XYZ file of N, CA, C and O in Angstrom:
472
model
N 130.244 180.486 -120.984
C 130.399 181.246 -122.192
C 131.730 180.882 -122.823
O 132.731 180.795 -122.148
N 131.728 180.672 -124.127
C 132.944 180.365 -124.863
C 133.039 181.286 -126.060
O 132.049 181.713 -126.605
N 134.255 181.545 -126.496
C 134.458 182.290 -127.735
C 135.764 181.848 -128.354
O 136.705 181.516 -127.644
N 135.803 181.787 -129.660
C 137.046 181.565 -130.367
C 137.619 182.935 -130.629
O 136.963 183.758 -131.263
N 138.796 183.211 -130.123
C 139.313 184.575 -130.200
C 140.646 184.636 -130.901
O 141.519 183.826 -130.659
N 140.771 185.594 -131.777
C 142.039 185.974 -132.380
C 142.768 184.808 -133.018
O 143.965 184.657 -132.838
N 142.049 183.993 -133.744
C 142.697 182.906 -134.469
C 143.522 183.518 -135.578
O 143.035 184.341 -136.320
N 144.773 183.112 -135.689
C 145.652 183.709 -136.687
C 146.082 182.705 -137.746
O 146.862 183.032 -138.614
N 145.570 181.487 -137.683
C 146.013 180.452 -138.601
C 145.012 180.196 -139.716
O 145.009 179.152 -140.327
N 144.157 181.176 -140.010
C 143.122 180.974 -141.004
C 143.489 181.654 -142.316
O 144.035 182.741 -142.320
N 143.148 181.033 -143.451
C 143.313 181.740 -144.712
C 142.371 182.930 -144.753
O 141.444 183.022 -143.959
N 142.567 183.829 -145.691
C 141.831 185.089 -145.711
C 140.327 184.947 -145.569
O 139.713 185.701 -144.868
N 139.683 184.030 -146.241
C 138.229 183.948 -146.126
C 137.731 182.533 -145.912
O 136.550 182.277 -145.995
N 138.612 181.599 -145.629
C 138.192 180.222 -145.431
C 138.021 179.926 -143.947
O 138.920 180.138 -143.162
N 136.835 179.435 -143.536
C 136.655 179.093 -142.130
C 137.500 177.890 -141.739
O 137.822 177.050 -142.576
N 137.873 177.822 -140.503
C 138.644 176.712 -139.969
C 137.667 175.692 -139.402
O 136.996 175.973 -138.415
N 137.545 174.488 -140.013
C 136.563 173.523 -139.532
C 136.819 173.038 -138.115
O 135.919 172.571 -137.453
N 138.032 173.175 -137.611
C 138.317 172.724 -136.244
C 137.995 173.783 -135.199
O 138.086 173.524 -134.012
N 137.622 174.989 -135.620
C 137.395 176.086 -134.670
C 136.310 175.746 -133.665
O 136.392 176.133 -132.512
N 135.287 175.030 -134.076
C 134.218 174.687 -133.144
C 134.590 173.489 -132.283
O 134.097 173.353 -131.182
N 135.474 172.631 -132.783
C 135.851 171.444 -132.026
C 136.755 171.792 -130.848
O 136.680 171.158 -129.807
N 137.606 172.794 -131.008
C 138.547 173.160 -129.955
C 138.571 174.671 -129.762
O 139.582 175.318 -130.005
N 137.458 175.275 -129.329
C 137.443 176.738 -129.187
C 138.292 177.198 -128.015
O 138.449 176.487 -127.033
N 138.843 178.400 -128.174
C 139.496 179.047 -127.040
C 138.392 179.487 -126.095
O 137.362 179.972 -126.506
N 138.604 179.348 -124.788
C 137.588 179.742 -123.817
C 137.996 181.054 -123.186
O 139.116 181.207 -122.739
N 137.070 181.989 -123.175
C 137.352 183.301 -122.620
C 136.258 183.703 -121.654
O 135.088 183.487 -121.916
N 136.622 184.315 -120.537
C 135.645 184.975 -119.691
C 135.580 186.416 -120.155
O 136.486 187.177 -119.907
N 134.539 186.774 -120.872
C 134.457 188.098 -121.472
C 133.635 189.038 -120.616
O 133.255 188.727 -119.502
N 133.304 190.202 -121.154
C 132.735 191.310 -120.400
C 131.421 191.003 -119.708
O 131.064 191.672 -118.758
N 130.685 190.013 -120.171
C 129.404 189.732 -119.531
C 129.594 189.171 -118.124
O 128.650 189.104 -117.362
N 130.823 188.775 -117.780
C 131.101 188.275 -116.443
C 130.818 186.803 -116.281
O 131.078 186.237 -115.229
N 130.327 186.155 -117.308
C 130.050 184.720 -117.235
C 131.319 183.957 -117.580
O 132.011 184.297 -118.523
N 131.601 182.940 -116.825
C 132.761 182.105 -117.100
C 132.318 180.873 -117.875
O 131.245 180.340 -117.636
N 133.149 180.417 -118.831
C 132.787 179.242 -119.598
C 132.781 177.996 -118.723
O 133.522 177.898 -117.762
N 131.946 177.096 -119.063
C 131.894 175.825 -118.359
C 131.691 174.704 -119.347
O 131.359 174.940 -120.500
N 131.898 173.470 -118.922
C 131.694 172.342 -119.824
C 130.276 172.352 -120.375
O 129.310 172.536 -119.641
N 130.165 172.220 -121.685
C 128.860 172.172 -122.315
C 128.171 173.511 -122.454
O 127.028 173.570 -122.891
N 128.828 174.609 -122.088
C 128.182 175.918 -122.189
C 128.087 176.334 -123.657
O 128.919 175.986 -124.468
N 127.065 177.082 -123.978
C 126.883 177.564 -125.344
C 127.878 178.680 -125.624
O 128.212 179.448 -124.733
N 128.349 178.805 -126.868
C 129.284 179.883 -127.176
C 128.634 181.252 -127.061
O 127.478 181.427 -127.424
N 129.376 182.216 -126.540
C 128.909 183.603 -126.517
C 129.072 184.192 -127.905
O 128.329 185.077 -128.294
N 130.036 183.704 -128.641
C 130.277 184.198 -129.983
C 131.629 183.755 -130.472
O 132.268 182.900 -129.869
N 132.040 184.342 -131.595
C 133.355 183.999 -132.136
C 133.886 185.170 -132.937
O 133.143 186.010 -133.427
N 135.208 185.203 -133.034
C 135.899 186.152 -133.901
C 136.963 185.364 -134.637
O 137.669 184.556 -134.042
N 137.009 185.563 -135.936
C 138.010 184.884 -136.769
C 138.796 185.926 -137.540
O 138.214 186.856 -138.096
N 140.115 185.746 -137.579
C 141.008 186.675 -138.258
C 141.727 185.983 -139.394
O 141.961 184.769 -139.347
N 142.124 186.766 -140.400
C 142.922 186.251 -141.505
C 144.379 186.133 -141.068
O 144.771 186.607 -139.994
N 145.164 185.565 -141.943
C 146.617 185.633 -141.777
C 147.028 187.081 -142.014
O 146.278 187.857 -142.587
N 148.222 187.458 -141.589
C 148.648 188.856 -141.796
C 148.627 189.237 -143.278
O 149.022 188.456 -144.139
N 148.158 190.456 -143.555
C 148.156 190.986 -144.908
C 149.507 191.630 -145.195
O 150.386 191.660 -144.330
N 149.683 192.163 -146.395
C 150.964 192.745 -146.800
C 151.433 193.838 -145.843
O 152.623 193.964 -145.578
N 150.490 194.610 -145.276
C 150.874 195.690 -144.362
C 151.011 195.224 -142.910
O 151.230 196.029 -142.017
N 150.875 193.924 -142.669
C 151.018 193.374 -141.323
C 149.719 193.304 -140.544
O 149.666 192.684 -139.487
N 148.666 193.934 -141.051
C 147.386 193.888 -140.338
C 146.682 192.562 -140.615
O 147.021 191.845 -141.549
N 145.721 192.274 -139.785
C 144.885 191.086 -139.971
C 143.469 191.572 -140.241
O 143.040 192.591 -139.727
N 142.770 190.822 -141.037
C 141.394 191.172 -141.384
C 140.436 190.408 -140.491
O 140.598 189.216 -140.276
N 139.436 191.086 -139.951
C 138.377 190.419 -139.205
C 137.465 189.783 -140.257
O 136.772 190.474 -140.988
N 137.526 188.458 -140.341
C 136.757 187.713 -141.324
C 135.339 187.471 -140.816
O 134.384 187.520 -141.584
N 135.205 187.235 -139.525
C 133.892 186.946 -138.946
C 133.891 187.378 -137.490
O 134.822 187.084 -136.748
N 132.853 188.083 -137.108
C 132.601 188.415 -135.707
C 131.112 188.218 -135.497
O 130.301 188.914 -136.110
N 130.767 187.246 -134.693
C 129.346 187.000 -134.434
C 129.156 186.706 -132.951
O 129.954 185.997 -132.338
N 128.103 187.265 -132.396
C 127.788 187.134 -130.975
C 126.373 186.578 -130.862
O 125.457 187.042 -131.546
N 126.193 185.590 -129.986
C 124.869 185.011 -129.766
C 123.915 186.095 -129.266
O 124.325 186.978 -128.505
N 122.653 186.050 -129.696
C 121.702 187.117 -129.324
C 121.643 187.414 -127.831
O 121.571 188.579 -127.434
N 121.711 186.399 -126.988
C 121.591 186.642 -125.546
C 122.811 187.340 -124.940
O 122.763 187.798 -123.801
N 123.922 187.449 -125.699
C 125.120 188.131 -125.206
C 125.337 189.490 -125.856
O 126.286 190.189 -125.532
N 124.477 189.877 -126.793
C 124.644 191.166 -127.467
C 124.358 192.317 -126.510
O 123.603 192.187 -125.564
N 125.018 193.455 -126.788
C 124.878 194.682 -125.984
C 125.356 194.491 -124.540
O 124.874 195.134 -123.628
N 126.321 193.573 -124.356
C 126.904 193.333 -123.038
C 128.416 193.508 -123.054
O 129.084 193.147 -122.104
N 128.965 194.036 -124.157
C 130.400 194.290 -124.240
C 131.229 193.126 -124.726
O 132.458 193.225 -124.778
N 130.613 192.022 -125.100
C 131.361 190.834 -125.511
C 132.143 191.090 -126.796
O 133.334 190.776 -126.880
N 131.515 191.670 -127.811
C 132.205 191.925 -129.082
C 133.338 192.935 -128.902
O 134.436 192.750 -129.432
N 133.090 193.992 -128.139
C 134.132 194.991 -127.891
C 135.320 194.365 -127.184
O 136.472 194.600 -127.554
N 135.043 193.546 -126.187
C 136.144 192.897 -125.470
C 136.917 191.945 -126.373
O 138.143 191.887 -126.318
N 136.218 191.192 -127.202
C 136.899 190.278 -128.127
C 137.824 191.058 -129.057
O 138.979 190.657 -129.279
N 137.355 192.174 -129.601
C 138.196 193.008 -130.466
C 139.371 193.600 -129.699
O 140.492 193.662 -130.211
N 139.133 194.038 -128.470
C 140.215 194.615 -127.665
C 141.289 193.598 -127.324
O 142.446 193.962 -127.111
N 140.934 192.335 -127.245
C 141.915 191.294 -126.930
C 142.800 190.934 -128.119
O 143.804 190.269 -127.947
N 142.414 191.349 -129.306
C 143.218 191.088 -130.500
C 144.321 192.135 -130.588
O 144.049 193.330 -130.610
N 145.543 191.670 -130.647
C 146.686 192.578 -130.699
C 147.014 192.944 -132.133
O 146.775 192.178 -133.053
N 147.574 194.120 -132.305
C 148.032 194.545 -133.614
C 146.938 195.188 -134.444
O 145.797 195.340 -134.015
N 147.326 195.575 -135.649
C 146.419 196.269 -136.555
C 145.367 195.312 -137.099
O 145.660 194.157 -137.407
N 144.145 195.817 -137.186
C 143.019 195.049 -137.716
C 142.309 195.863 -138.781
O 142.250 197.089 -138.690
N 141.752 195.179 -139.759
C 140.903 195.836 -140.752
C 139.640 195.012 -140.920
O 139.619 193.811 -140.621
N 138.580 195.662 -141.384
C 137.313 194.974 -141.620
C 136.451 195.824 -142.516
O 136.749 196.992 -142.768
N 135.384 195.235 -143.008
C 134.404 196.006 -143.760
C 133.049 195.840 -143.087
O 132.771 194.822 -142.461
N 132.230 196.877 -143.216
C 130.897 196.878 -142.633
C 129.962 197.545 -143.638
O 130.341 198.506 -144.312
N 128.765 197.017 -143.747
C 127.779 197.581 -144.652
C 127.426 199.000 -144.221
O 127.251 199.269 -143.033
N 127.316 199.893 -145.180
C 126.996 201.302 -144.889
C 125.731 201.466 -144.063
O 125.622 202.392 -143.276
N 124.776 200.582 -144.232
C 123.497 200.711 -143.533
C 123.491 200.101 -142.137
O 122.517 200.247 -141.413
N 124.569 199.426 -141.733
C 124.621 198.772 -140.429
C 125.206 199.741 -139.386
O 126.368 199.655 -139.005
N 124.368 200.653 -138.933
C 124.825 201.681 -137.996
C 125.206 201.110 -136.640
O 126.123 201.603 -135.979
N 124.525 200.052 -136.204
C 124.856 199.418 -134.920
C 126.283 198.877 -134.952
O 127.065 199.098 -134.014
N 126.654 198.188 -136.021
C 128.012 197.652 -136.144
C 129.027 198.780 -136.251
O 130.124 198.693 -135.678
N 128.692 199.850 -136.952
C 129.616 200.978 -137.062
C 129.916 201.580 -135.691
O 131.067 201.908 -135.387
N 128.895 201.704 -134.847
C 129.124 202.211 -133.479
C 129.982 201.232 -132.677
O 130.867 201.650 -131.925
N 129.725 199.941 -132.841
C 130.523 198.922 -132.151
C 131.995 199.064 -132.518
O 132.861 199.083 -131.652
N 132.307 199.183 -133.806
C 133.700 199.232 -134.246
C 134.382 200.547 -133.873
O 135.607 200.585 -133.729
N 133.634 201.610 -133.680
C 134.234 202.874 -133.260
C 134.772 202.782 -131.836
O 135.798 203.396 -131.522
N 134.118 202.018 -130.968
C 134.549 201.927 -129.554
C 135.990 201.438 -129.406
O 136.750 202.035 -128.640
N 136.410 200.364 -130.096
C 137.813 199.946 -129.948
C 138.775 200.649 -130.911
O 139.894 200.201 -131.103
N 138.342 201.761 -131.517
C 139.271 202.603 -132.258
C 139.346 202.402 -133.761
O 140.292 202.868 -134.394
N 138.392 201.741 -134.377
C 138.401 201.603 -135.830
C 138.022 202.933 -136.471
O 137.108 203.614 -136.017
N 138.745 203.294 -137.540
C 138.454 204.518 -138.278
C 138.314 204.188 -139.758
O 138.802 203.157 -140.229
N 137.671 205.089 -140.471
C 137.401 204.900 -141.887
C 138.695 204.952 -142.693
O 139.484 205.885 -142.558
N 138.898 203.943 -143.522
C 140.068 203.899 -144.392
C 139.660 204.044 -145.855
O 140.465 204.394 -146.692
N 138.407 203.770 -146.170
C 137.915 203.872 -147.536
C 136.476 203.387 -147.592
O 135.909 202.964 -146.575
N 135.895 203.434 -148.779
C 134.514 202.985 -148.929
C 134.216 202.701 -150.384
O 134.967 203.104 -151.282
N 133.120 202.016 -150.614
C 132.551 201.883 -151.948
C 131.054 202.090 -151.806
O 130.582 202.529 -150.751
N 130.289 201.782 -152.832
C 128.856 202.067 -152.778
C 128.108 201.253 -151.737
O 127.044 201.655 -151.276
N 128.650 200.104 -151.287
C 127.970 199.249 -150.319
C 128.611 199.218 -148.938
O 127.918 199.091 -147.939
N 129.935 199.292 -148.867
C 130.652 199.044 -147.625
C 131.564 200.188 -147.224
O 132.030 200.963 -148.050
N 131.851 200.222 -145.917
C 132.894 201.067 -145.356
C 134.052 200.150 -144.978
O 133.839 199.066 -144.455
N 135.268 200.589 -145.258
C 136.457 199.820 -144.918
C 137.123 200.488 -143.733
O 137.543 201.641 -143.811
N 137.178 199.778 -142.622
C 137.668 200.331 -141.359
C 139.011 199.708 -140.992
O 139.308 198.572 -141.368
N 139.778 200.456 -140.200
C 141.105 200.003 -139.773
C 141.356 200.466 -138.344
O 140.947 201.552 -137.964
N 142.028 199.603 -137.598
C 142.496 199.968 -136.256
C 143.989 199.693 -136.204
O 144.429 198.576 -136.423
N 144.798 200.752 -135.944
C 146.256 200.553 -135.914
C 146.702 199.657 -134.768
O 146.019 199.476 -133.807
C-alpha cells in the first residue's frame, strides 16, 4: 500500500505531476505495508499555507478496496497543523469521515460545507 501524504509544495489547486512518480510510502491503518509495485491505497494533497497558516486539502482519494478501513482518517491525522476543506452538502459519508479527525463547520453556501481543523 502506498499513499502520497501531506505534500506541502503544491499550488492551491494545481496537481503535482511528480506525485505519482515519487510517492511517499506509508503503512496506514489497514495494516498493509507498501511493497515494490504495490497499488496505491490512496493519496492526499495539500495546498501551500494560506494567509491564516492553514493548508487546504485539495484532494483526498482512497482506492475502493481500502475504503472503510481507516486509511483516510489516518492520512488526515498524520497531517500536522490547521487544515481546511470543502465537502458537498449531500456527501454525508465524507462529512462523517471529516468529523472523526476533528473538522468542524466554518461556513457554507448552497452547495458546499466549509470545514476546518485547528
